[in-house]
PDB file of C-alpha atoms in Angstrom:
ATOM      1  CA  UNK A   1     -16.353 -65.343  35.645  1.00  0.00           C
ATOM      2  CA  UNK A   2     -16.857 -62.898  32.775  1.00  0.00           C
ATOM      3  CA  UNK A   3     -14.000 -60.760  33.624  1.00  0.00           C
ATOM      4  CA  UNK A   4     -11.396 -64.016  34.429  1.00  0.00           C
ATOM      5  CA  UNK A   5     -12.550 -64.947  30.636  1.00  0.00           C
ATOM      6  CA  UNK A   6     -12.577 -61.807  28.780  1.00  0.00           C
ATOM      7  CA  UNK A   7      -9.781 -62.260  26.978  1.00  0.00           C
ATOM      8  CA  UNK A   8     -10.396 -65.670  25.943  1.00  0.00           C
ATOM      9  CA  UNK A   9     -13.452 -64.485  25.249  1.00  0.00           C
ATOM     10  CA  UNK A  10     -12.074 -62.309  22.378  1.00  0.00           C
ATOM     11  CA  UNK A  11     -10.253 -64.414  20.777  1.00  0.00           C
ATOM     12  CA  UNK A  12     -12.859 -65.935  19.407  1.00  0.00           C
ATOM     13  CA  UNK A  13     -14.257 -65.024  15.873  1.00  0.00           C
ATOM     14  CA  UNK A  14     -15.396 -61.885  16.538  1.00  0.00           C
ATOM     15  CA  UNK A  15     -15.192 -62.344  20.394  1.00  0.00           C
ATOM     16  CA  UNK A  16     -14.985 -58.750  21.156  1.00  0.00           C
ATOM     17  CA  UNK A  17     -18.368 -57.369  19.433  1.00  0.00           C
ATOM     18  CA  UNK A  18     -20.102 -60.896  21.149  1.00  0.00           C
ATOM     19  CA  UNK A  19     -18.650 -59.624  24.527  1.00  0.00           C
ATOM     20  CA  UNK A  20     -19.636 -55.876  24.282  1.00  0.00           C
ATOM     21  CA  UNK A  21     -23.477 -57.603  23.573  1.00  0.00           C
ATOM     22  CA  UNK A  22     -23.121 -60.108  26.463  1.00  0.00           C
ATOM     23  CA  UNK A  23     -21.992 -57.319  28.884  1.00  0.00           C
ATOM     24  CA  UNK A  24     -25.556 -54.913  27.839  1.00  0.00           C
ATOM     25  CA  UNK A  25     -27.468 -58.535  27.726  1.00  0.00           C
ATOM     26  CA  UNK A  26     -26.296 -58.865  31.947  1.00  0.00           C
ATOM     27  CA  UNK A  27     -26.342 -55.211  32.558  1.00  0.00           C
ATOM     28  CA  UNK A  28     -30.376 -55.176  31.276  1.00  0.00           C
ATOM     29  CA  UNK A  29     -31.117 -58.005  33.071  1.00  0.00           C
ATOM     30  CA  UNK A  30     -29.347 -56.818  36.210  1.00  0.00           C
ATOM     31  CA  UNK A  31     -26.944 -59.555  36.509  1.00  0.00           C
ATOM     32  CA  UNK A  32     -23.908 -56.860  36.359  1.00  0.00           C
ATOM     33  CA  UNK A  33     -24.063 -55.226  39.756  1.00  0.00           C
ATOM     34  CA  UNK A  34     -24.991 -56.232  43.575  1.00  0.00           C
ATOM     35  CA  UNK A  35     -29.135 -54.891  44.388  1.00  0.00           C
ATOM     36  CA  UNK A  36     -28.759 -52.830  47.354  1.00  0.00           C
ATOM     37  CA  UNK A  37     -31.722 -53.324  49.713  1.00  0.00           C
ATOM     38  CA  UNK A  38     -31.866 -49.733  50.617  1.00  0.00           C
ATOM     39  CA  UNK A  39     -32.187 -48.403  47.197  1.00  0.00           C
ATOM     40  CA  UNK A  40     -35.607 -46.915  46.682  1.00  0.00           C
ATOM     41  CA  UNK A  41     -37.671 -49.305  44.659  1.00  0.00           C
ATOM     42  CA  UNK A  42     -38.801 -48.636  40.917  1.00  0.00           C
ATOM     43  CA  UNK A  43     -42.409 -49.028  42.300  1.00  0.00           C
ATOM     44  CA  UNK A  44     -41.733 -45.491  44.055  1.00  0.00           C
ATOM     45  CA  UNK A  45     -39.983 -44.436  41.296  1.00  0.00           C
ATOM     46  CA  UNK A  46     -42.859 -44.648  39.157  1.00  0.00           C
ATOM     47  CA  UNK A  47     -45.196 -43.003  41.452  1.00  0.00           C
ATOM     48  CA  UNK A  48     -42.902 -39.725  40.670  1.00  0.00           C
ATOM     49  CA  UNK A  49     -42.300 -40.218  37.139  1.00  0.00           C
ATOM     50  CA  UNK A  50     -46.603 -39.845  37.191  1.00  0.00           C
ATOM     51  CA  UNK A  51     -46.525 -36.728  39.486  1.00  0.00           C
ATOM     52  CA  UNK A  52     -43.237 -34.808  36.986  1.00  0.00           C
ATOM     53  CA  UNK A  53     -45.702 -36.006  34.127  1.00  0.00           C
ATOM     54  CA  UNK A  54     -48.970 -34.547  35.499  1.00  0.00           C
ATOM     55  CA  UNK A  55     -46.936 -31.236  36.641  1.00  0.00           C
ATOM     56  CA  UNK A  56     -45.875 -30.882  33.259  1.00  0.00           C
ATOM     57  CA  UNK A  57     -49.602 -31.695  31.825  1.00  0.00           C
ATOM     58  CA  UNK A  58     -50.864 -29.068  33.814  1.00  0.00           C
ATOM     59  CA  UNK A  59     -47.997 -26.903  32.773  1.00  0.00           C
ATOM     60  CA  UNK A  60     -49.022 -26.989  29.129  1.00  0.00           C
ATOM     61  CA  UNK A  61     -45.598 -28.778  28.350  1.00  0.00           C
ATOM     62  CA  UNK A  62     -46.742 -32.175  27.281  1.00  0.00           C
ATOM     63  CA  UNK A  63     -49.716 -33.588  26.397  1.00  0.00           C
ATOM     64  CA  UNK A  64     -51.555 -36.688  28.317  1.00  0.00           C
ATOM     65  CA  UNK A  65     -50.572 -39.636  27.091  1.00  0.00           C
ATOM     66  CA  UNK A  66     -53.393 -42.794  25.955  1.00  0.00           C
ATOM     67  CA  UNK A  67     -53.298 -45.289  28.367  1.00  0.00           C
ATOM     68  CA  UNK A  68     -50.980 -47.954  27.552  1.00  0.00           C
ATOM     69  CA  UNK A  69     -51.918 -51.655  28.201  1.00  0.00           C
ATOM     70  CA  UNK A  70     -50.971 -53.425  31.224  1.00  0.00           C
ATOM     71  CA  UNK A  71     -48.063 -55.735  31.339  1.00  0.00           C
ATOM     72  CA  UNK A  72     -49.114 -59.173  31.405  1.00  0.00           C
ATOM     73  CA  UNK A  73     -47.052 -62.142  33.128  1.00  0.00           C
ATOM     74  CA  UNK A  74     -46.276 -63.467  29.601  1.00  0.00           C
ATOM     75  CA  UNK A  75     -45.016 -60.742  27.976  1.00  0.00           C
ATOM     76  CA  UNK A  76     -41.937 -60.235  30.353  1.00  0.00           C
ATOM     77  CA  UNK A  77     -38.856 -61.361  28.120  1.00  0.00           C
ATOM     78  CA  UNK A  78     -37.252 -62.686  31.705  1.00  0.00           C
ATOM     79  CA  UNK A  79     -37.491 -61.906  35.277  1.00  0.00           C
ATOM     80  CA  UNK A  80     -35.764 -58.773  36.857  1.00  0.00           C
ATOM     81  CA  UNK A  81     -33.614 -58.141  40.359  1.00  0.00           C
ATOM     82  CA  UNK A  82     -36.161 -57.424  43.397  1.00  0.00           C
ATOM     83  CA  UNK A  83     -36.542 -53.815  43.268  1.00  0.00           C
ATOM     84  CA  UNK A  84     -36.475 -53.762  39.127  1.00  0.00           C
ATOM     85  CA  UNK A  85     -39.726 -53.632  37.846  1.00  0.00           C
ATOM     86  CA  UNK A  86     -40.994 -53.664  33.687  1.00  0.00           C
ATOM     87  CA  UNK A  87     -42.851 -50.640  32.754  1.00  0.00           C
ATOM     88  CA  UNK A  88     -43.431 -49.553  29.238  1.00  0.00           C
ATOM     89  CA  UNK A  89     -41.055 -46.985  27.593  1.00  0.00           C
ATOM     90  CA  UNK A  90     -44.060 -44.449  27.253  1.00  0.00           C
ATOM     91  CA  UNK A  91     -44.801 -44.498  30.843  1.00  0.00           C
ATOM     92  CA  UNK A  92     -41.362 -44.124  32.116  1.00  0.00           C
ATOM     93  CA  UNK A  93     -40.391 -41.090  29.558  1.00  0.00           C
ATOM     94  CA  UNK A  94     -41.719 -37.798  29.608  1.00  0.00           C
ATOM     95  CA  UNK A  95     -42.062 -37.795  25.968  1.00  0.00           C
ATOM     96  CA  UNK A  96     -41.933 -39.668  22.851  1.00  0.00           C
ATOM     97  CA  UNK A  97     -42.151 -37.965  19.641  1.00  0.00           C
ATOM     98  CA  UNK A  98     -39.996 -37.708  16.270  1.00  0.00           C
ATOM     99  CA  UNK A  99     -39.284 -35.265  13.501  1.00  0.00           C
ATOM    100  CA  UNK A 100     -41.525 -33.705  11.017  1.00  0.00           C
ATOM    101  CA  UNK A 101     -42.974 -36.162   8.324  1.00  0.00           C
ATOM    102  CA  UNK A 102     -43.004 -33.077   5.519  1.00  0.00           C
ATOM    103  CA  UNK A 103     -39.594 -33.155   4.166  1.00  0.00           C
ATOM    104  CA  UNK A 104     -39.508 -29.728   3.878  1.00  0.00           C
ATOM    105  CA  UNK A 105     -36.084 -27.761   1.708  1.00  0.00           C
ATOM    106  CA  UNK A 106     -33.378 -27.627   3.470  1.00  0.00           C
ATOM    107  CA  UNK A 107     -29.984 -25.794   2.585  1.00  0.00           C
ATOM    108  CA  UNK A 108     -26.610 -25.790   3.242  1.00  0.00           C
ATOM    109  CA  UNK A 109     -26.472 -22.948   5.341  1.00  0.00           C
ATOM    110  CA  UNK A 110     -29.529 -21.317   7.469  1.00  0.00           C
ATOM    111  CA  UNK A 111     -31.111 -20.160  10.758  1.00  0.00           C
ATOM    112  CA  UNK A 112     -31.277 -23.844  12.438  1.00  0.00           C
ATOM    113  CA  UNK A 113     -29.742 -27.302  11.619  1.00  0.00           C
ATOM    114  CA  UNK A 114     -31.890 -29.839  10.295  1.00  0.00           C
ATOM    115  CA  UNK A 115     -30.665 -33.336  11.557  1.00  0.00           C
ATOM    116  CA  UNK A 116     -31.707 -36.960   9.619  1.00  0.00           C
ATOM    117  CA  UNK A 117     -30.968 -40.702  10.292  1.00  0.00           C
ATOM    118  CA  UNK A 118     -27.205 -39.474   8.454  1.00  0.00           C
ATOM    119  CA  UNK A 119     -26.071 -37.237  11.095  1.00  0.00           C
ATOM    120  CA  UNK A 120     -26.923 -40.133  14.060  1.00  0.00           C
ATOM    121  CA  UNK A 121     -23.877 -42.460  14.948  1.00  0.00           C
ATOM    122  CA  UNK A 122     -23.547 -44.732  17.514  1.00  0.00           C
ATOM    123  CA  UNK A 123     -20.465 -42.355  18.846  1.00  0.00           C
ATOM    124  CA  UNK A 124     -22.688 -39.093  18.415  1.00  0.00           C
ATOM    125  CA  UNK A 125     -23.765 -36.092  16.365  1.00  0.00           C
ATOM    126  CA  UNK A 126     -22.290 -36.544  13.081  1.00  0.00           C
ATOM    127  CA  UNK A 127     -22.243 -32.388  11.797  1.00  0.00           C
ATOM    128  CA  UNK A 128     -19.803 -32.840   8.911  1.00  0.00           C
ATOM    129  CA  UNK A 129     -22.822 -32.996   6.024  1.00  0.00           C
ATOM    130  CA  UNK A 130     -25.249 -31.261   8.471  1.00  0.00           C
ATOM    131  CA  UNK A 131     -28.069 -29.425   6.573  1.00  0.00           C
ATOM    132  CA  UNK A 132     -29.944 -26.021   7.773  1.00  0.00           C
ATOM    133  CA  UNK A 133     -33.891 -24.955   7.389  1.00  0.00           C
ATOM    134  CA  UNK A 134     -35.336 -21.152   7.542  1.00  0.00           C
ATOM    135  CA  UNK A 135     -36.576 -20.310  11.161  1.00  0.00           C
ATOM    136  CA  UNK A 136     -40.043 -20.369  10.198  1.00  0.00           C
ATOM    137  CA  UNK A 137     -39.659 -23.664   9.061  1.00  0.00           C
ATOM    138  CA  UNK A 138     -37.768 -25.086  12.079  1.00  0.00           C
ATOM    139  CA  UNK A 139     -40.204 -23.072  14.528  1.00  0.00           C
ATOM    140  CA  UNK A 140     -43.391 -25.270  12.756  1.00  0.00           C
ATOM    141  CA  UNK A 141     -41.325 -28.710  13.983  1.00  0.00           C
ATOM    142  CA  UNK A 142     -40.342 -27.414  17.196  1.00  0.00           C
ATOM    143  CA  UNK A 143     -43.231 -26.903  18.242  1.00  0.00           C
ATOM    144  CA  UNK A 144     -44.139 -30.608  18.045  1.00  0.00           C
ATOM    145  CA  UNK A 145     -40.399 -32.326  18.361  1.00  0.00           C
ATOM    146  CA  UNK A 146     -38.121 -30.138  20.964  1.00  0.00           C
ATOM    147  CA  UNK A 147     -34.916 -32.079  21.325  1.00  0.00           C
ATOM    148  CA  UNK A 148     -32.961 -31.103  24.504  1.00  0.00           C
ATOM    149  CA  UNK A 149     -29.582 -32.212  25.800  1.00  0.00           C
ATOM    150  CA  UNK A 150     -29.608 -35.609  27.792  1.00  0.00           C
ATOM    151  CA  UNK A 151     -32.719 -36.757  25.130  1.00  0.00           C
ATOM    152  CA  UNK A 152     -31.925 -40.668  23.189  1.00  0.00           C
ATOM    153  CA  UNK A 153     -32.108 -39.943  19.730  1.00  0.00           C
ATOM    154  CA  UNK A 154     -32.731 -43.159  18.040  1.00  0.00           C
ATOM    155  CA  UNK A 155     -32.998 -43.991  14.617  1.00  0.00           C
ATOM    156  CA  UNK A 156     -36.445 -45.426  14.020  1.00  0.00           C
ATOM    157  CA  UNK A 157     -36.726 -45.570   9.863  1.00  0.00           C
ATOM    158  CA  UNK A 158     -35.041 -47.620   7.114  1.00  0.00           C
ATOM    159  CA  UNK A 159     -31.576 -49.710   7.100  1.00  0.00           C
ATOM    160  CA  UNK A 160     -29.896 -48.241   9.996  1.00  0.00           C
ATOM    161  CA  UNK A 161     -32.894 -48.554  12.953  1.00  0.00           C
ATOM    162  CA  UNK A 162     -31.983 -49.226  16.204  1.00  0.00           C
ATOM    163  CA  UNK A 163     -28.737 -46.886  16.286  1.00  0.00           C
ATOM    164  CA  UNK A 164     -28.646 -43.610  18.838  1.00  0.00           C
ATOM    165  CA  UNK A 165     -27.324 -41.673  20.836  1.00  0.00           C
ATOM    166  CA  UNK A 166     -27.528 -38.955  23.980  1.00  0.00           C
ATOM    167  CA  UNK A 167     -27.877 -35.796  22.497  1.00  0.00           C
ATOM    168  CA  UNK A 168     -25.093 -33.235  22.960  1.00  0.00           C
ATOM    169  CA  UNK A 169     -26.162 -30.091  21.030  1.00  0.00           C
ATOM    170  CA  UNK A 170     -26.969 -27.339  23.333  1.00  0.00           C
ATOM    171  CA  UNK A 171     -29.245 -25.710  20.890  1.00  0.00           C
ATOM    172  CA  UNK A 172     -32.515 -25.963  19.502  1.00  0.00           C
ATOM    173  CA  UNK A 173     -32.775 -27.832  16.117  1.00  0.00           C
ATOM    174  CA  UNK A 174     -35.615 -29.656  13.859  1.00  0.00           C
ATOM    175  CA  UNK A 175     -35.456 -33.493  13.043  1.00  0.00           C
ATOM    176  CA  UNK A 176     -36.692 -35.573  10.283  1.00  0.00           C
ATOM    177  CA  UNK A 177     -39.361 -38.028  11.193  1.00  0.00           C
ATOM    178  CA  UNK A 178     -36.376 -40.689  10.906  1.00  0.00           C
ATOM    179  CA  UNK A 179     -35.063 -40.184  14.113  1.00  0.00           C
ATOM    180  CA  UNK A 180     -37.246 -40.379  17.180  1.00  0.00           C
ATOM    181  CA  UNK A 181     -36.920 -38.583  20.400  1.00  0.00           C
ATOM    182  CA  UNK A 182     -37.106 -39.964  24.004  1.00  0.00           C
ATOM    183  CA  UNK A 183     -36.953 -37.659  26.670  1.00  0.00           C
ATOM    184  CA  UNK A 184     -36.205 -39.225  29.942  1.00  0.00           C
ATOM    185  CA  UNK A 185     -38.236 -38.667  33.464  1.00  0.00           C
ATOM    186  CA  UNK A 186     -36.935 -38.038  36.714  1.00  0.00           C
ATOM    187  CA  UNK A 187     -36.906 -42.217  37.414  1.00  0.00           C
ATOM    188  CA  UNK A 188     -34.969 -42.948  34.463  1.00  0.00           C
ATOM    189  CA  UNK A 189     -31.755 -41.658  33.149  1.00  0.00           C
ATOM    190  CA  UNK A 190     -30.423 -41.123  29.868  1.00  0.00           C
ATOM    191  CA  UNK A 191     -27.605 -42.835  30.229  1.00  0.00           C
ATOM    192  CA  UNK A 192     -29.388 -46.013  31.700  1.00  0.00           C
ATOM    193  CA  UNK A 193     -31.947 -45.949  29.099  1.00  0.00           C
ATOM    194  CA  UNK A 194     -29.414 -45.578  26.200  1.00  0.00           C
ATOM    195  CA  UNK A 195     -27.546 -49.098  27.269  1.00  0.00           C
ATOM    196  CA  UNK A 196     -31.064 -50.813  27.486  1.00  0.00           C
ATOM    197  CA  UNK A 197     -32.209 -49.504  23.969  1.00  0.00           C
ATOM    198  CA  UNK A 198     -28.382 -50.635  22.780  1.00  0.00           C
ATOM    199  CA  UNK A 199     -28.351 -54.081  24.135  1.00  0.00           C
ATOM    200  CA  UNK A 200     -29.348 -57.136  21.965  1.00  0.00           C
ATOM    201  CA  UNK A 201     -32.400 -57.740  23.604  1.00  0.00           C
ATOM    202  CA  UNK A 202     -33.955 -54.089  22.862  1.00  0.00           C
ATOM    203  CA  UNK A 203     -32.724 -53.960  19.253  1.00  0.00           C
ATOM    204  CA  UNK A 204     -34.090 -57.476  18.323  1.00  0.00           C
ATOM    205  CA  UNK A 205     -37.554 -56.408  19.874  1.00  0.00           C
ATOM    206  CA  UNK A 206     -37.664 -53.392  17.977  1.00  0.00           C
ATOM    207  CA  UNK A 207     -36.492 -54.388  14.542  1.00  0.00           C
ATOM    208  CA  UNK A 208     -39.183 -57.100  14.731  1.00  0.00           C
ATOM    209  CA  UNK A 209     -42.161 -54.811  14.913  1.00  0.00           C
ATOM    210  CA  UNK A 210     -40.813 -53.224  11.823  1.00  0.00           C
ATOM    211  CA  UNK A 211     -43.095 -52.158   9.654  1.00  0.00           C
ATOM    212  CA  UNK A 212     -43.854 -50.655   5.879  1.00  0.00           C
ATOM    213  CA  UNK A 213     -43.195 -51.960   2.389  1.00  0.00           C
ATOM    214  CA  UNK A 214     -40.347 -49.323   0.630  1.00  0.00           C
ATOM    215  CA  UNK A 215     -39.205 -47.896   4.097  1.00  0.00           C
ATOM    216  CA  UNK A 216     -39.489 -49.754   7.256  1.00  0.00           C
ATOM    217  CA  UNK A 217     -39.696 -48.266  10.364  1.00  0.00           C
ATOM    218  CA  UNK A 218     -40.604 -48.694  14.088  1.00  0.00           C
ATOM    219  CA  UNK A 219     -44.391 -46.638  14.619  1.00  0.00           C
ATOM    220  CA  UNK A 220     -43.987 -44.093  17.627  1.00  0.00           C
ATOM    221  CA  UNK A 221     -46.988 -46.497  19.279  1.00  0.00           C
ATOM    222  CA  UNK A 222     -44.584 -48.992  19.310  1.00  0.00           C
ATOM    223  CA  UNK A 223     -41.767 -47.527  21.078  1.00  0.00           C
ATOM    224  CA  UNK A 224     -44.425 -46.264  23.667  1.00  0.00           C
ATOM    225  CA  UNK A 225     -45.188 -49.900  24.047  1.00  0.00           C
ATOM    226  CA  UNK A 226     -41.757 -51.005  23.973  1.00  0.00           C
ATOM    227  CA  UNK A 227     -41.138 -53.411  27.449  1.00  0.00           C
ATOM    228  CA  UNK A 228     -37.551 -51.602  29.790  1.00  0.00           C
ATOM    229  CA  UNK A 229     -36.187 -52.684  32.979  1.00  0.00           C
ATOM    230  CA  UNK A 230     -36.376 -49.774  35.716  1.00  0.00           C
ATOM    231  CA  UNK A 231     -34.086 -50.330  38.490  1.00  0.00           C
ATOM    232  CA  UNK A 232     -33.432 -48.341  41.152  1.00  0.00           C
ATOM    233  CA  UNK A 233     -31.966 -45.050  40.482  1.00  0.00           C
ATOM    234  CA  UNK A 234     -28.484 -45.981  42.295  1.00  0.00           C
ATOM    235  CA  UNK A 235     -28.712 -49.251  40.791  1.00  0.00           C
ATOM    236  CA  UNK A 236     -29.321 -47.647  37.428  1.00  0.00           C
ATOM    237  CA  UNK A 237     -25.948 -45.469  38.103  1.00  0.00           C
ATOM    238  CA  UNK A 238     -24.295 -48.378  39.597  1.00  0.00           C
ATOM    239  CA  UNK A 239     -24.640 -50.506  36.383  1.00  0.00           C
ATOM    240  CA  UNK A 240     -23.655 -47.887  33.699  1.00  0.00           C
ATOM    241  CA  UNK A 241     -20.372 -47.117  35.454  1.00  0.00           C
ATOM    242  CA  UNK A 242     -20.013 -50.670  35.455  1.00  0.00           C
ATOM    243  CA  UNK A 243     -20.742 -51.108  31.789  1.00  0.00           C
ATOM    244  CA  UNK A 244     -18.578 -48.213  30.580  1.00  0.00           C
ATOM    245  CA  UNK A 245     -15.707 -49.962  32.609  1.00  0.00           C
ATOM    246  CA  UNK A 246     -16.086 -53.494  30.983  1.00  0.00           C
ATOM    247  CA  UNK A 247     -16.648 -51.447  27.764  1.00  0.00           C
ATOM    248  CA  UNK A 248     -13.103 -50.208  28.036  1.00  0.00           C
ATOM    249  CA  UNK A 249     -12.050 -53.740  28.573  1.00  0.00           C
ATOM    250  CA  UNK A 250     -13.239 -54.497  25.360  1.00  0.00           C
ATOM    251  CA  UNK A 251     -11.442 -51.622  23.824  1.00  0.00           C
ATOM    252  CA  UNK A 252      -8.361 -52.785  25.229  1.00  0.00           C
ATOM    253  CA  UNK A 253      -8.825 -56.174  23.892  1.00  0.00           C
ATOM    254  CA  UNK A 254     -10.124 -54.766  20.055  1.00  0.00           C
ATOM    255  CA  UNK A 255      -6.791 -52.686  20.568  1.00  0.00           C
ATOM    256  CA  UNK A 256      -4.648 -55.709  21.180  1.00  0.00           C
ATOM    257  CA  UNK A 257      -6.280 -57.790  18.995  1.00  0.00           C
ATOM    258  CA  UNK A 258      -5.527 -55.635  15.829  1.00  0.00           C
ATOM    259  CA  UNK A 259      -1.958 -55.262  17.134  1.00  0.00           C
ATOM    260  CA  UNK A 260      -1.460 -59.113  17.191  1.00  0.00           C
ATOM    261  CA  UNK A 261      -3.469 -59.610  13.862  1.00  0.00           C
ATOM    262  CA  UNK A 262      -0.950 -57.022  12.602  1.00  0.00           C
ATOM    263  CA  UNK A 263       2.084 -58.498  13.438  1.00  0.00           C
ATOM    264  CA  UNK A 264       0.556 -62.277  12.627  1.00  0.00           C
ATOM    265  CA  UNK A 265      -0.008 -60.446   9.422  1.00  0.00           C
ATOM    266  CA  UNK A 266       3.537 -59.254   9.207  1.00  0.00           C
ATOM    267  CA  UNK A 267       4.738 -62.604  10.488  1.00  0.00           C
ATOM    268  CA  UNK A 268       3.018 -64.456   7.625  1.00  0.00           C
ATOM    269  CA  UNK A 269       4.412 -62.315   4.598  1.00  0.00           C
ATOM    270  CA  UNK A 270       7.757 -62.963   6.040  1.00  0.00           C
ATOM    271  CA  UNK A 271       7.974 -66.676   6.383  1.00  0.00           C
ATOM    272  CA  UNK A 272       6.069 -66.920   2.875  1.00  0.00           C
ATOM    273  CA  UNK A 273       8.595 -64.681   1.622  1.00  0.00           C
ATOM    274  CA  UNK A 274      11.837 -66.685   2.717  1.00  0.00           C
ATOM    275  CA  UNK A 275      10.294 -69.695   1.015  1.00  0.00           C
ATOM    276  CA  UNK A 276       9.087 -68.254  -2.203  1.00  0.00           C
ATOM    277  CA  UNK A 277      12.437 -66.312  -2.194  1.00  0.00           C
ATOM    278  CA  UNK A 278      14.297 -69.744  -2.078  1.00  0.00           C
ATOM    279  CA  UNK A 279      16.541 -70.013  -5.217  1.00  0.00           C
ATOM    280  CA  UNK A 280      16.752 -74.044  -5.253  1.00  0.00           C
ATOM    281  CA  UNK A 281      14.535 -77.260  -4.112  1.00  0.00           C
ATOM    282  CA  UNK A 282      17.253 -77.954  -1.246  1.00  0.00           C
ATOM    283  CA  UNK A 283      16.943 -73.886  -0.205  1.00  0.00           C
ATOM    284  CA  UNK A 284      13.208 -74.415  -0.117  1.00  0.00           C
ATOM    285  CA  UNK A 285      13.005 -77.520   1.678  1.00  0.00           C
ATOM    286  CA  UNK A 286      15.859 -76.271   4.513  1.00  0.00           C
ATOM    287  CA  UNK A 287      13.494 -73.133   4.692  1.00  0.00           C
ATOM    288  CA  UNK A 288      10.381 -75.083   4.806  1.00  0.00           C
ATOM    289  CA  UNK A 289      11.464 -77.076   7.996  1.00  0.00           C
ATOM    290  CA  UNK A 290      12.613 -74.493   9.823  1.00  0.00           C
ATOM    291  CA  UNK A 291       8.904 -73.141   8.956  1.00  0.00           C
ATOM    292  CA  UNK A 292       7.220 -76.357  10.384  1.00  0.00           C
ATOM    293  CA  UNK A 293       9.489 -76.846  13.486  1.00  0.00           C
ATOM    294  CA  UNK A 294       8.751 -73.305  15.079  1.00  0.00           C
ATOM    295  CA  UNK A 295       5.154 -72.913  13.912  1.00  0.00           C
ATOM    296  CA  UNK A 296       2.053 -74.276  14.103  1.00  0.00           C
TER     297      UNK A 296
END
C-alpha cells in the first residue's frame, strides 16, 4: 500500500519529508520487512552483547556499566515483531560517552582535529571549518571519548539535537561534549541503530527529556536509558536495505517534484505575462479566456 501511494503521497504539502518519517516510523516498528522464523532471536542476541561487554571489562577497554532499570510493560511506546525485543540503548551498545566538557583552545591547524555539533550533518562529517587541538590535549579526551569508524555520532546539546551520523574518519580525533558517541555491540549494527535514532519516534523521545536553562541538552544517563527495538540481526539488515531503497524513492519523487514546481513556476510567469503584456481591454479579455479554458 505504501509503495502503490508514494507518489500521491508526495504531492501533498510537504509529502516527501512526511513519507521519509513514515517509512523510519514502519521500519522501527518492524512493519517494513517479513520476520523470518529462523532468524536468531534478540533474546540470544543479548546474551552475546553481555559476554563482548564482559570480555571487554575484563580487557580493561570499558568500564562496567550501573545497572539500568528494567523495562516495565508500560513504558513500551508499542509492541514489536516476535523475535524483536526492547532493551535500553546502554545495554545494547558497548559504550556511551561524549566529548570533553573543558572547551579547551583549539586552532586552525594542529596534531588532531577537534570536531563540535558544527562539523555533524545529517549527510556526514562536515571538515570544511574543522578546527585542530595539540596532541597532549587530544590524548587527555581520548582517553575518555575514542571515536572509531562505524560509531553514531549524535548531536546531544543545543538547537540542532537529535542530528547524526556513522562516523567515517579513519583516524583518531577529540569531540566536544556536544556530540555524543554510541558505539555499537556485536547484536546491533550501526547502520540499524542510526535509522532508529533518525526516525520520529526516537527524536521526539529524546528532545523531550531535554534539559538545562541557556543550553539544552540530552544527559548521557538518558541516552543509556533511551527505549530501541532489537531485531534479529538479518532482520536488522533486511530492513535497512529496505529503507535505503524506499529512501531513494523519495529522492526520486523530491527530484520530480522540484522539476514540476519548476516548470509550474515557469508556466505561471508566462501566462501572467501574455495578459499583463496585453495592449487593450479586448487583447486582455481574448488572452484571459484562453487562460481559463485550458487551466484550472
Amino acid at each position: 500500500m505504501l509503495l502503490s501511494n508514494m507518489e500521491l503521497l508526495a504531492t501533498a504539502p510537504g509529502g516527501v519529508a512526511q513519507l521519509r518519517e513514515l517509512i523510519l516510523t514502519l521500519a522501527v516498528q518492524g512493519r517494513l520487512v517479513p520476520q523470518d522464523p529462523a532468524d536468531e532471536p534478540a533474546g540470544v542476541l543479548l546474551q552475546k552483547i553481555r559476554a563482548e561487554k564482559d570480555r571487554l571489562i575484563a580487557e580493561g577497554k570499558i568500564k562496567r556499566d550501573k545497572p539500568l532499570a528494567e523495562i516495565g510493560e508500560e513504558e513500551k511506546p508499542f509492541e514489536l515483531p516476535q523475535g524483536s525485543e526492547w532493551v535500553r540503548l546502554g545495554s545494547a551498545a558497548k559504550k556511551i560517552t561524549d566529548g570533553t566538557h573543558h572547551s579547551p583552545a583549539s586552532f586552525s591547524s594542529g596534531d588532531f582535529k577537534y570536531l563540535s555539533a558544527k562539523n555533524i550533518t545529517t549527510w556526514g562529517i562536515d571538515l570544511l571549518d574543522v578546527t585542530y587541538v595539540p596532541a597532549a590535549v587530544h590524548d587527555e579526551i581520548y582517553a575518555r571519548c575514542d571515536p572509531e569508524v562505524g560509531d553514531i555520532l549524535f548531536i546531544k546539546d543545543g538547537a540542532t539535537t537529535g542530528i547524526l551520523t556513522i562516523n567515517t574518519l579513519a583516524e583518531p580525533f577529540s569531540l566536544l561534549s556536544s556530540v555524543g558517541v554510541i558505539k555499537p555491540s556485536c547484536g546491533l549494527t550501526s547502520e540499524w541503530l542510526a535509522r532508529v535514532m533518525r526516525s520520529p519516534y526516537f527524536y521526539s523521545a529524546m528532545r523531550a527529556e531535554m534539559t538545562g536553562v541557556a543550553i539544552t541538552r540530552v544527559t548521557l544517563s538518558k541516552l543509556n536509558a533511551a527505549l530501541v527495538p532489537l531485531p534479529p540481526l538479518a532482520e536488522q539488515s533486511r530492513i535497512v536495505t529496505r529503507v535505503e531503497a524506499l529512501m531513494r524513492l523519495c529522492d526520486a519523487l523530491e527530484a520530480k517534484g522540484q522539476l514540476e514546481a519548476a516548470q509550474h513556476a515557469q508556466l505561471v510567469s508566462t501566462l501572467l505575462g501574455t495578459l499583463t503584456a496585453s495592449a487593450t481591454p479586448e487583447e486582455l479579455a481574448a488572452n484571459w479566456q484562453r487562460v481559463a479554458q485550458h487551466f484550472d
